[in-house]
């Protein structure tokens, strides 16, 4: 075990980034043209980084597995993006955003990174608006805000329920502009399958052209991974079907430590599972908790329709347990509370694994306000509800439509049924203050790194982090490394390091195709998902984790001896793509359980049943576990733990309370 | 393993690669549940094919919630199937009934060559965007966002145009395979905003030139695109683009 150096600049927290920026070595424009950077990923983090690096003059290659960079999973983000603008004059500040994020993360994030994030948050909104991103506005023409969980200010900027789409299209247009100018070479339908290293430094990648199956060698003076989260290790999640861990996992095998893999965010408001055929779960944005109230019947096994259950027989359990934050407690708290009610027998719907998210109350409130605005005297209930519905529709119309489409029920008429689902992964590749992994020259951005959210991410903070990393952080910090690489010549593509890496990939591909077993890739993926959900999901315990480690090891053996991948390696072969991803998920799943077993405390999204307060709240152990657990991959399922101690110099560490 | 009771016949386009000739092939699926999505029904079929040792049907999809624009099936003669305002992945089997025969083909357009089965190449859209679908502002060049108030009505109209997901259904449904709805949505979004003004006329010219170079057909105002667009992108955008395109000619003459 060793101690990790996070390279945090010295000095006052509030000055670190400013000082760093003015003292970081620069690369002059003529030299930038000779430096090549590979960016894997075209989501918010990757697209913003690739565009910005190219604007600065670097030669950039950008990769994504979809058919267009615009389809990266960031496109699906719904609710919003945080920034400490204090446009609402409600007392927001950089410090408050910093504080909320550290507290929301249950004191398991690095102060310096989080403060920097809060500092640049405001520039993100400026940049996006300048690009023409149509964020929501008020009648006066200024930007509007909404509230999200875990805060008491309104700092969330949004574009209806399509914030991620609009922000990504902004970054995508910046990226495509550079493509048009010949400064970024874009590789779509390409999957990175290996990191190429020379003398310990990252020097390129092996990527598979998904259409032809050809393996390609690409050189870079530095390699940036912005490949998203690994929630699909659970099979069912709100992530897109293709979201995967492969790039980060290959990096882990090449020496990049994987930090806090067990920190998973289970989002409280998703559409419940409807049957065995389920292929993914759909999020109902956290913004709905602004205007919806969550409840279950007070009586067990109450089978009446929601509308038939009178007010006094409803248990608004979040408002009851957490009067200060009510329905706006952070996600981990809200999810566990829903599970607790359902496990205790108060769940609703056919499966009993759901709670209600009810908009009647606020529809009525909005209706009254509208009636007043329109000078309607003594409006009847129907008029009020009609007017209210129009307001709700403007705010959340697309989410309501989505819900109706999936469930066949109309949420304007009856409350939504919701249940927690896997949504986001706080864990990821360990990075230092520069966003560099433990492999020199290999960087990691966005959801794929572990950096800013500790053990629980606050809503609307992932978009902020992805764009902060890509637009405003990496473009500076990468100069520190590249300024020392001016003499490095582009590696010839027949260099032994490329040959060796490509052969390794080829061998894996051939092995998979040649197993010719009896079961589809999905069969194994579903099995893995179930093990993970049952034992490494919302609640974990020692016995369950130990059993799942054994079960996953067995699953790995079965996979490699019985998987059936049809077709060949030299064609568009979606089953082969899935097989490669699932092979990595299986190994990652084991590490997640190892990490969860190691952390003998509860914090944020990591809830160990053995460690809870009498009221069932997460019980941290700051003496023993105020560290980042970064895992080195020794091969063959062996991992070594390295620790980064977390020092809280600016925030008093305390038990999180939202009561 | 499905849980429902619908039995269906599927006629699905199979094509090995861009060069080969494709054909419709018949398949049967049983016990389909009305709660399944259309793509989950395809999952069931593919599972059947794989375990029989056959090649599964290749189709594009990713988010499965109607926002990434990747899914693209031409179902019973309509892009994204029989319902309005949704994508293929949002279509559920409750829109069909037991015993139905469903024909599924890829998008067909000269500018969207078939790659395999139901998967087509839509990279032409990216090239149209890179020709001008942006505002030229480098990172770090922005002023405070609220220094530029934008009337809510304009902001909302820009947002509506920006809702396009780049799926290509408009092209697939158009008898001329025109991309006018897609291109005009981006042109409109930026033309409606003050930030978009400096490049307004150059943008429309560059994007239209690229659109033509990609081999998309002309617009003859039949309006099928608007009817089939899953995001309700309006024909008004095409009118706005045409106006800007005409003005652009005058503007550039004046400048010259
Ligand atoms: C439904 C949903 C709603 C959300 N809503 C919000 C919200 O309202 N606010 C908020 O802040 N956050 C939200 N989030 C979280 C947020 O959207 C994500 O965390 C964030 O967008 C991730 O961005 P990214 O750039 O890191 O990765 P992604 O957007 O996932 O991009 C990953 C990129 O990497 C590429 N890639 C991956 N692996 C490879 C490989 N091996 N080779 C080549 N390319 C590869 C992909 O093609 C893609 O381009 C939401 C998430 C979900 C699932
Ligand atoms: S205009 Fe509509 S149909 Fe055309 S690409 Fe955009 S969303 Fe798809
Ligand atoms: S799969 Fe994303 S829109 Fe259908």
mmCIF file with all atom_site columns, N, CA and C in Angstrom, chain A residues 190-233:
data_model
loop_
_atom_site.group_PDB
_atom_site.id
_atom_site.type_symbol
_atom_site.label_atom_id
_atom_site.label_alt_id
_atom_site.label_comp_id
_atom_site.label_asym_id
_atom_site.label_entity_id
_atom_site.label_seq_id
_atom_site.pdbx_PDB_ins_code
_atom_site.Cartn_x
_atom_site.Cartn_y
_atom_site.Cartn_z
_atom_site.occupancy
_atom_site.B_iso_or_equiv
_atom_site.pdbx_formal_charge
_atom_site.auth_seq_id
_atom_site.auth_comp_id
_atom_site.auth_asym_id
_atom_site.auth_atom_id
_atom_site.pdbx_PDB_model_num
ATOM 1   N N  . UNK A 1 190 ? -16.134 3.940  -33.728 1.00 0.00 ? 190 UNK A N  1
ATOM 2   C CA . UNK A 1 190 ? -14.826 3.386  -33.376 1.00 0.00 ? 190 UNK A CA 1
ATOM 3   C C  . UNK A 1 190 ? -14.832 3.095  -31.883 1.00 0.00 ? 190 UNK A C  1
ATOM 4   N N  . UNK A 1 191 ? -14.292 1.975  -31.490 1.00 0.00 ? 191 UNK A N  1
ATOM 5   C CA . UNK A 1 191 ? -14.230 1.657  -30.071 1.00 0.00 ? 191 UNK A CA 1
ATOM 6   C C  . UNK A 1 191 ? -12.785 1.459  -29.651 1.00 0.00 ? 191 UNK A C  1
ATOM 7   N N  . UNK A 1 192 ? -12.369 2.222  -28.644 1.00 0.00 ? 192 UNK A N  1
ATOM 8   C CA . UNK A 1 192 ? -11.015 2.069  -28.137 1.00 0.00 ? 192 UNK A CA 1
ATOM 9   C C  . UNK A 1 192 ? -10.925 0.793  -27.324 1.00 0.00 ? 192 UNK A C  1
ATOM 10  N N  . UNK A 1 193 ? -9.932  -0.047 -27.620 1.00 0.00 ? 193 UNK A N  1
ATOM 11  C CA . UNK A 1 193 ? -9.846  -1.328 -26.914 1.00 0.00 ? 193 UNK A CA 1
ATOM 12  C C  . UNK A 1 193 ? -8.521  -1.517 -26.183 1.00 0.00 ? 193 UNK A C  1
ATOM 13  N N  . UNK A 1 194 ? -7.600  -0.589 -26.323 1.00 0.00 ? 194 UNK A N  1
ATOM 14  C CA . UNK A 1 194 ? -6.352  -0.718 -25.564 1.00 0.00 ? 194 UNK A CA 1
ATOM 15  C C  . UNK A 1 194 ? -5.621  0.615  -25.497 1.00 0.00 ? 194 UNK A C  1
ATOM 16  N N  . UNK A 1 195 ? -4.911  0.808  -24.368 1.00 0.00 ? 195 UNK A N  1
ATOM 17  C CA . UNK A 1 195 ? -4.023  1.959  -24.224 1.00 0.00 ? 195 UNK A CA 1
ATOM 18  C C  . UNK A 1 195 ? -2.631  1.486  -24.620 1.00 0.00 ? 195 UNK A C  1
ATOM 19  N N  . UNK A 1 196 ? -1.929  2.272  -25.418 1.00 0.00 ? 196 UNK A N  1
ATOM 20  C CA . UNK A 1 196 ? -0.568  1.895  -25.804 1.00 0.00 ? 196 UNK A CA 1
ATOM 21  C C  . UNK A 1 196 ? 0.411   2.722  -24.976 1.00 0.00 ? 196 UNK A C  1
ATOM 22  N N  . UNK A 1 197 ? 1.339   2.014  -24.335 1.00 0.00 ? 197 UNK A N  1
ATOM 23  C CA . UNK A 1 197 ? 2.302   2.702  -23.474 1.00 0.00 ? 197 UNK A CA 1
ATOM 24  C C  . UNK A 1 197 ? 3.726   2.473  -23.969 1.00 0.00 ? 197 UNK A C  1
ATOM 25  N N  . UNK A 1 198 ? 4.553   3.520  -23.846 1.00 0.00 ? 198 UNK A N  1
ATOM 26  C CA . UNK A 1 198 ? 5.986   3.378  -24.121 1.00 0.00 ? 198 UNK A CA 1
ATOM 27  C C  . UNK A 1 198 ? 6.725   3.995  -22.941 1.00 0.00 ? 198 UNK A C  1
ATOM 28  N N  . UNK A 1 199 ? 7.672   3.276  -22.392 1.00 0.00 ? 199 UNK A N  1
ATOM 29  C CA . UNK A 1 199 ? 8.408   3.726  -21.206 1.00 0.00 ? 199 UNK A CA 1
ATOM 30  C C  . UNK A 1 199 ? 7.479   4.254  -20.122 1.00 0.00 ? 199 UNK A C  1
ATOM 31  N N  . UNK A 1 200 ? 6.404   3.556  -19.904 1.00 0.00 ? 200 UNK A N  1
ATOM 32  C CA . UNK A 1 200 ? 5.500   3.927  -18.825 1.00 0.00 ? 200 UNK A CA 1
ATOM 33  C C  . UNK A 1 200 ? 4.522   5.043  -19.154 1.00 0.00 ? 200 UNK A C  1
ATOM 34  N N  . UNK A 1 201 ? 4.713   5.712  -20.294 1.00 0.00 ? 201 UNK A N  1
ATOM 35  C CA . UNK A 1 201 ? 3.809   6.823  -20.619 1.00 0.00 ? 201 UNK A CA 1
ATOM 36  C C  . UNK A 1 201 ? 2.776   6.417  -21.662 1.00 0.00 ? 201 UNK A C  1
ATOM 37  N N  . UNK A 1 202 ? 1.576   7.008  -21.580 1.00 0.00 ? 202 UNK A N  1
ATOM 38  C CA . UNK A 1 202 ? 0.548   6.723  -22.577 1.00 0.00 ? 202 UNK A CA 1
ATOM 39  C C  . UNK A 1 202 ? 0.952   7.384  -23.889 1.00 0.00 ? 202 UNK A C  1
ATOM 40  N N  . UNK A 1 203 ? 0.941   6.613  -24.967 1.00 0.00 ? 203 UNK A N  1
ATOM 41  C CA . UNK A 1 203 ? 1.382   7.128  -26.266 1.00 0.00 ? 203 UNK A CA 1
ATOM 42  C C  . UNK A 1 203 ? 0.396   6.842  -27.386 1.00 0.00 ? 203 UNK A C  1
ATOM 43  N N  . UNK A 1 204 ? -0.725  6.269  -27.059 1.00 0.00 ? 204 UNK A N  1
ATOM 44  C CA . UNK A 1 204 ? -1.672  6.019  -28.133 1.00 0.00 ? 204 UNK A CA 1
ATOM 45  C C  . UNK A 1 204 ? -2.718  4.999  -27.737 1.00 0.00 ? 204 UNK A C  1
ATOM 46  N N  . UNK A 1 205 ? -3.516  4.624  -28.709 1.00 0.00 ? 205 UNK A N  1
ATOM 47  C CA . UNK A 1 205 ? -4.579  3.654  -28.450 1.00 0.00 ? 205 UNK A CA 1
ATOM 48  C C  . UNK A 1 205 ? -4.704  2.689  -29.637 1.00 0.00 ? 205 UNK A C  1
ATOM 49  N N  . UNK A 1 206 ? -5.336  1.564  -29.344 1.00 0.00 ? 206 UNK A N  1
ATOM 50  C CA . UNK A 1 206 ? -5.804  0.674  -30.400 1.00 0.00 ? 206 UNK A CA 1
ATOM 51  C C  . UNK A 1 206 ? -7.320  0.836  -30.438 1.00 0.00 ? 206 UNK A C  1
ATOM 52  N N  . UNK A 1 207 ? -7.853  1.116  -31.617 1.00 0.00 ? 207 UNK A N  1
ATOM 53  C CA . UNK A 1 207 ? -9.297  1.268  -31.743 1.00 0.00 ? 207 UNK A CA 1
ATOM 54  C C  . UNK A 1 207 ? -9.805  0.323  -32.823 1.00 0.00 ? 207 UNK A C  1
ATOM 55  N N  . UNK A 1 208 ? -11.029 -0.141 -32.635 1.00 0.00 ? 208 UNK A N  1
ATOM 56  C CA . UNK A 1 208 ? -11.623 -1.024 -33.629 1.00 0.00 ? 208 UNK A CA 1
ATOM 57  C C  . UNK A 1 208 ? -12.642 -0.230 -34.435 1.00 0.00 ? 208 UNK A C  1
ATOM 58  N N  . UNK A 1 209 ? -12.486 -0.246 -35.748 1.00 0.00 ? 209 UNK A N  1
ATOM 59  C CA . UNK A 1 209 ? -13.477 0.334  -36.632 1.00 0.00 ? 209 UNK A CA 1
ATOM 60  C C  . UNK A 1 209 ? -14.682 -0.604 -36.612 1.00 0.00 ? 209 UNK A C  1
ATOM 61  N N  . UNK A 1 210 ? -15.785 -0.123 -36.058 1.00 0.00 ? 210 UNK A N  1
ATOM 62  C CA . UNK A 1 210 ? -16.907 -1.031 -35.807 1.00 0.00 ? 210 UNK A CA 1
ATOM 63  C C  . UNK A 1 210 ? -17.600 -1.473 -37.090 1.00 0.00 ? 210 UNK A C  1
ATOM 64  N N  . UNK A 1 211 ? -17.397 -0.736 -38.171 1.00 0.00 ? 211 UNK A N  1
ATOM 65  C CA . UNK A 1 211 ? -18.049 -1.140 -39.418 1.00 0.00 ? 211 UNK A CA 1
ATOM 66  C C  . UNK A 1 211 ? -17.267 -2.247 -40.118 1.00 0.00 ? 211 UNK A C  1
ATOM 67  N N  . UNK A 1 212 ? -15.961 -2.087 -40.174 1.00 0.00 ? 212 UNK A N  1
ATOM 68  C CA . UNK A 1 212 ? -15.154 -3.074 -40.909 1.00 0.00 ? 212 UNK A CA 1
ATOM 69  C C  . UNK A 1 212 ? -14.502 -4.102 -39.986 1.00 0.00 ? 212 UNK A C  1
ATOM 70  N N  . UNK A 1 213 ? -14.482 -3.801 -38.691 1.00 0.00 ? 213 UNK A N  1
ATOM 71  C CA . UNK A 1 213 ? -13.818 -4.699 -37.755 1.00 0.00 ? 213 UNK A CA 1
ATOM 72  C C  . UNK A 1 213 ? -12.307 -4.525 -37.720 1.00 0.00 ? 213 UNK A C  1
ATOM 73  N N  . UNK A 1 214 ? -11.786 -3.643 -38.563 1.00 0.00 ? 214 UNK A N  1
ATOM 74  C CA . UNK A 1 214 ? -10.335 -3.433 -38.608 1.00 0.00 ? 214 UNK A CA 1
ATOM 75  C C  . UNK A 1 214 ? -9.805  -2.847 -37.302 1.00 0.00 ? 214 UNK A C  1
ATOM 76  N N  . UNK A 1 215 ? -8.619  -3.294 -36.890 1.00 0.00 ? 215 UNK A N  1
ATOM 77  C CA . UNK A 1 215 ? -7.978  -2.695 -35.725 1.00 0.00 ? 215 UNK A CA 1
ATOM 78  C C  . UNK A 1 215 ? -7.047  -1.591 -36.220 1.00 0.00 ? 215 UNK A C  1
ATOM 79  N N  . UNK A 1 216 ? -7.108  -0.436 -35.554 1.00 0.00 ? 216 UNK A N  1
ATOM 80  C CA . UNK A 1 216 ? -6.308  0.711  -35.990 1.00 0.00 ? 216 UNK A CA 1
ATOM 81  C C  . UNK A 1 216 ? -5.391  1.171  -34.874 1.00 0.00 ? 216 UNK A C  1
ATOM 82  N N  . UNK A 1 217 ? -4.216  1.683  -35.270 1.00 0.00 ? 217 UNK A N  1
ATOM 83  C CA . UNK A 1 217 ? -3.260  2.208  -34.297 1.00 0.00 ? 217 UNK A CA 1
ATOM 84  C C  . UNK A 1 217 ? -3.257  3.727  -34.387 1.00 0.00 ? 217 UNK A C  1
ATOM 85  N N  . UNK A 1 218 ? -3.390  4.401  -33.261 1.00 0.00 ? 218 UNK A N  1
ATOM 86  C CA . UNK A 1 218 ? -3.376  5.859  -33.258 1.00 0.00 ? 218 UNK A CA 1
ATOM 87  C C  . UNK A 1 218 ? -2.390  6.371  -32.218 1.00 0.00 ? 218 UNK A C  1
ATOM 88  N N  . UNK A 1 219 ? -1.526  7.283  -32.648 1.00 0.00 ? 219 UNK A N  1
ATOM 89  C CA . UNK A 1 219 ? -0.545  7.861  -31.741 1.00 0.00 ? 219 UNK A CA 1
ATOM 90  C C  . UNK A 1 219 ? -1.051  9.171  -31.134 1.00 0.00 ? 219 UNK A C  1
ATOM 91  N N  . UNK A 1 220 ? -0.687  9.421  -29.875 1.00 0.00 ? 220 UNK A N  1
ATOM 92  C CA . UNK A 1 220 ? -0.937  10.731 -29.266 1.00 0.00 ? 220 UNK A CA 1
ATOM 93  C C  . UNK A 1 220 ? 0.159   11.042 -28.266 1.00 0.00 ? 220 UNK A C  1
ATOM 94  N N  . UNK A 1 221 ? 0.536   12.323 -28.171 1.00 0.00 ? 221 UNK A N  1
ATOM 95  C CA . UNK A 1 221 ? 1.479   12.691 -27.111 1.00 0.00 ? 221 UNK A CA 1
ATOM 96  C C  . UNK A 1 221 ? 0.819   12.535 -25.750 1.00 0.00 ? 221 UNK A C  1
ATOM 97  N N  . UNK A 1 222 ? -0.489  12.651 -25.750 1.00 0.00 ? 222 UNK A N  1
ATOM 98  C CA . UNK A 1 222 ? -1.251  12.388 -24.530 1.00 0.00 ? 222 UNK A CA 1
ATOM 99  C C  . UNK A 1 222 ? -2.572  11.756 -24.952 1.00 0.00 ? 222 UNK A C  1
ATOM 100 N N  . UNK A 1 223 ? -3.155  10.992 -24.032 1.00 0.00 ? 223 UNK A N  1
ATOM 101 C CA . UNK A 1 223 ? -4.438  10.340 -24.293 1.00 0.00 ? 223 UNK A CA 1
ATOM 102 C C  . UNK A 1 223 ? -5.418  10.767 -23.214 1.00 0.00 ? 223 UNK A C  1
ATOM 103 N N  . UNK A 1 224 ? -6.593  11.205 -23.641 1.00 0.00 ? 224 UNK A N  1
ATOM 104 C CA . UNK A 1 224 ? -7.612  11.668 -22.709 1.00 0.00 ? 224 UNK A CA 1
ATOM 105 C C  . UNK A 1 224 ? -8.821  10.736 -22.792 1.00 0.00 ? 224 UNK A C  1
ATOM 106 N N  . UNK A 1 225 ? -9.196  10.156 -21.690 1.00 0.00 ? 225 UNK A N  1
ATOM 107 C CA . UNK A 1 225 ? -10.390 9.311  -21.677 1.00 0.00 ? 225 UNK A CA 1
ATOM 108 C C  . UNK A 1 225 ? -11.559 10.103 -21.108 1.00 0.00 ? 225 UNK A C  1
ATOM 109 N N  . UNK A 1 226 ? -12.640 10.189 -21.856 1.00 0.00 ? 226 UNK A N  1
ATOM 110 C CA . UNK A 1 226 ? -13.853 10.860 -21.375 1.00 0.00 ? 226 UNK A CA 1
ATOM 111 C C  . UNK A 1 226 ? -15.002 9.946  -21.770 1.00 0.00 ? 226 UNK A C  1
ATOM 112 N N  . UNK A 1 227 ? -14.942 8.742  -21.227 1.00 0.00 ? 227 UNK A N  1
ATOM 113 C CA . UNK A 1 227 ? -15.746 7.653  -21.767 1.00 0.00 ? 227 UNK A CA 1
ATOM 114 C C  . UNK A 1 227 ? -16.994 7.330  -20.948 1.00 0.00 ? 227 UNK A C  1
ATOM 115 N N  . UNK A 1 228 ? -17.322 8.189  -19.977 1.00 0.00 ? 228 UNK A N  1
ATOM 116 C CA . UNK A 1 228 ? -18.600 8.045  -19.289 1.00 0.00 ? 228 UNK A CA 1
ATOM 117 C C  . UNK A 1 228 ? -18.583 7.043  -18.153 1.00 0.00 ? 228 UNK A C  1
ATOM 118 N N  . UNK A 1 229 ? -19.761 6.782  -17.602 1.00 0.00 ? 229 UNK A N  1
ATOM 119 C CA . UNK A 1 229 ? -19.890 5.969  -16.395 1.00 0.00 ? 229 UNK A CA 1
ATOM 120 C C  . UNK A 1 229 ? -20.140 4.499  -16.688 1.00 0.00 ? 229 UNK A C  1
ATOM 121 N N  . UNK A 1 230 ? -20.118 3.698  -15.616 1.00 0.00 ? 230 UNK A N  1
ATOM 122 C CA . UNK A 1 230 ? -20.199 2.245  -15.775 1.00 0.00 ? 230 UNK A CA 1
ATOM 123 C C  . UNK A 1 230 ? -21.448 1.634  -15.136 1.00 0.00 ? 230 UNK A C  1
ATOM 124 N N  . UNK A 1 231 ? -22.518 2.447  -15.021 1.00 0.00 ? 231 UNK A N  1
ATOM 125 C CA . UNK A 1 231 ? -23.744 1.968  -14.383 1.00 0.00 ? 231 UNK A CA 1
ATOM 126 C C  . UNK A 1 231 ? -24.313 0.708  -15.013 1.00 0.00 ? 231 UNK A C  1
ATOM 127 N N  . UNK A 1 232 ? -23.987 0.458  -16.270 1.00 0.00 ? 232 UNK A N  1
ATOM 128 C CA . UNK A 1 232 ? -24.530 -0.730 -16.932 1.00 0.00 ? 232 UNK A CA 1
ATOM 129 C C  . UNK A 1 232 ? -23.937 -2.033 -16.413 1.00 0.00 ? 232 UNK A C  1
ATOM 130 N N  . UNK A 1 233 ? -23.009 -1.958 -15.478 1.00 0.00 ? 233 UNK A N  1
ATOM 131 C CA . UNK A 1 233 ? -22.548 -3.186 -14.829 1.00 0.00 ? 233 UNK A CA 1
ATOM 132 C C  . UNK A 1 233 ? -23.750 -3.869 -14.166 1.00 0.00 ? 233 UNK A C  1
#
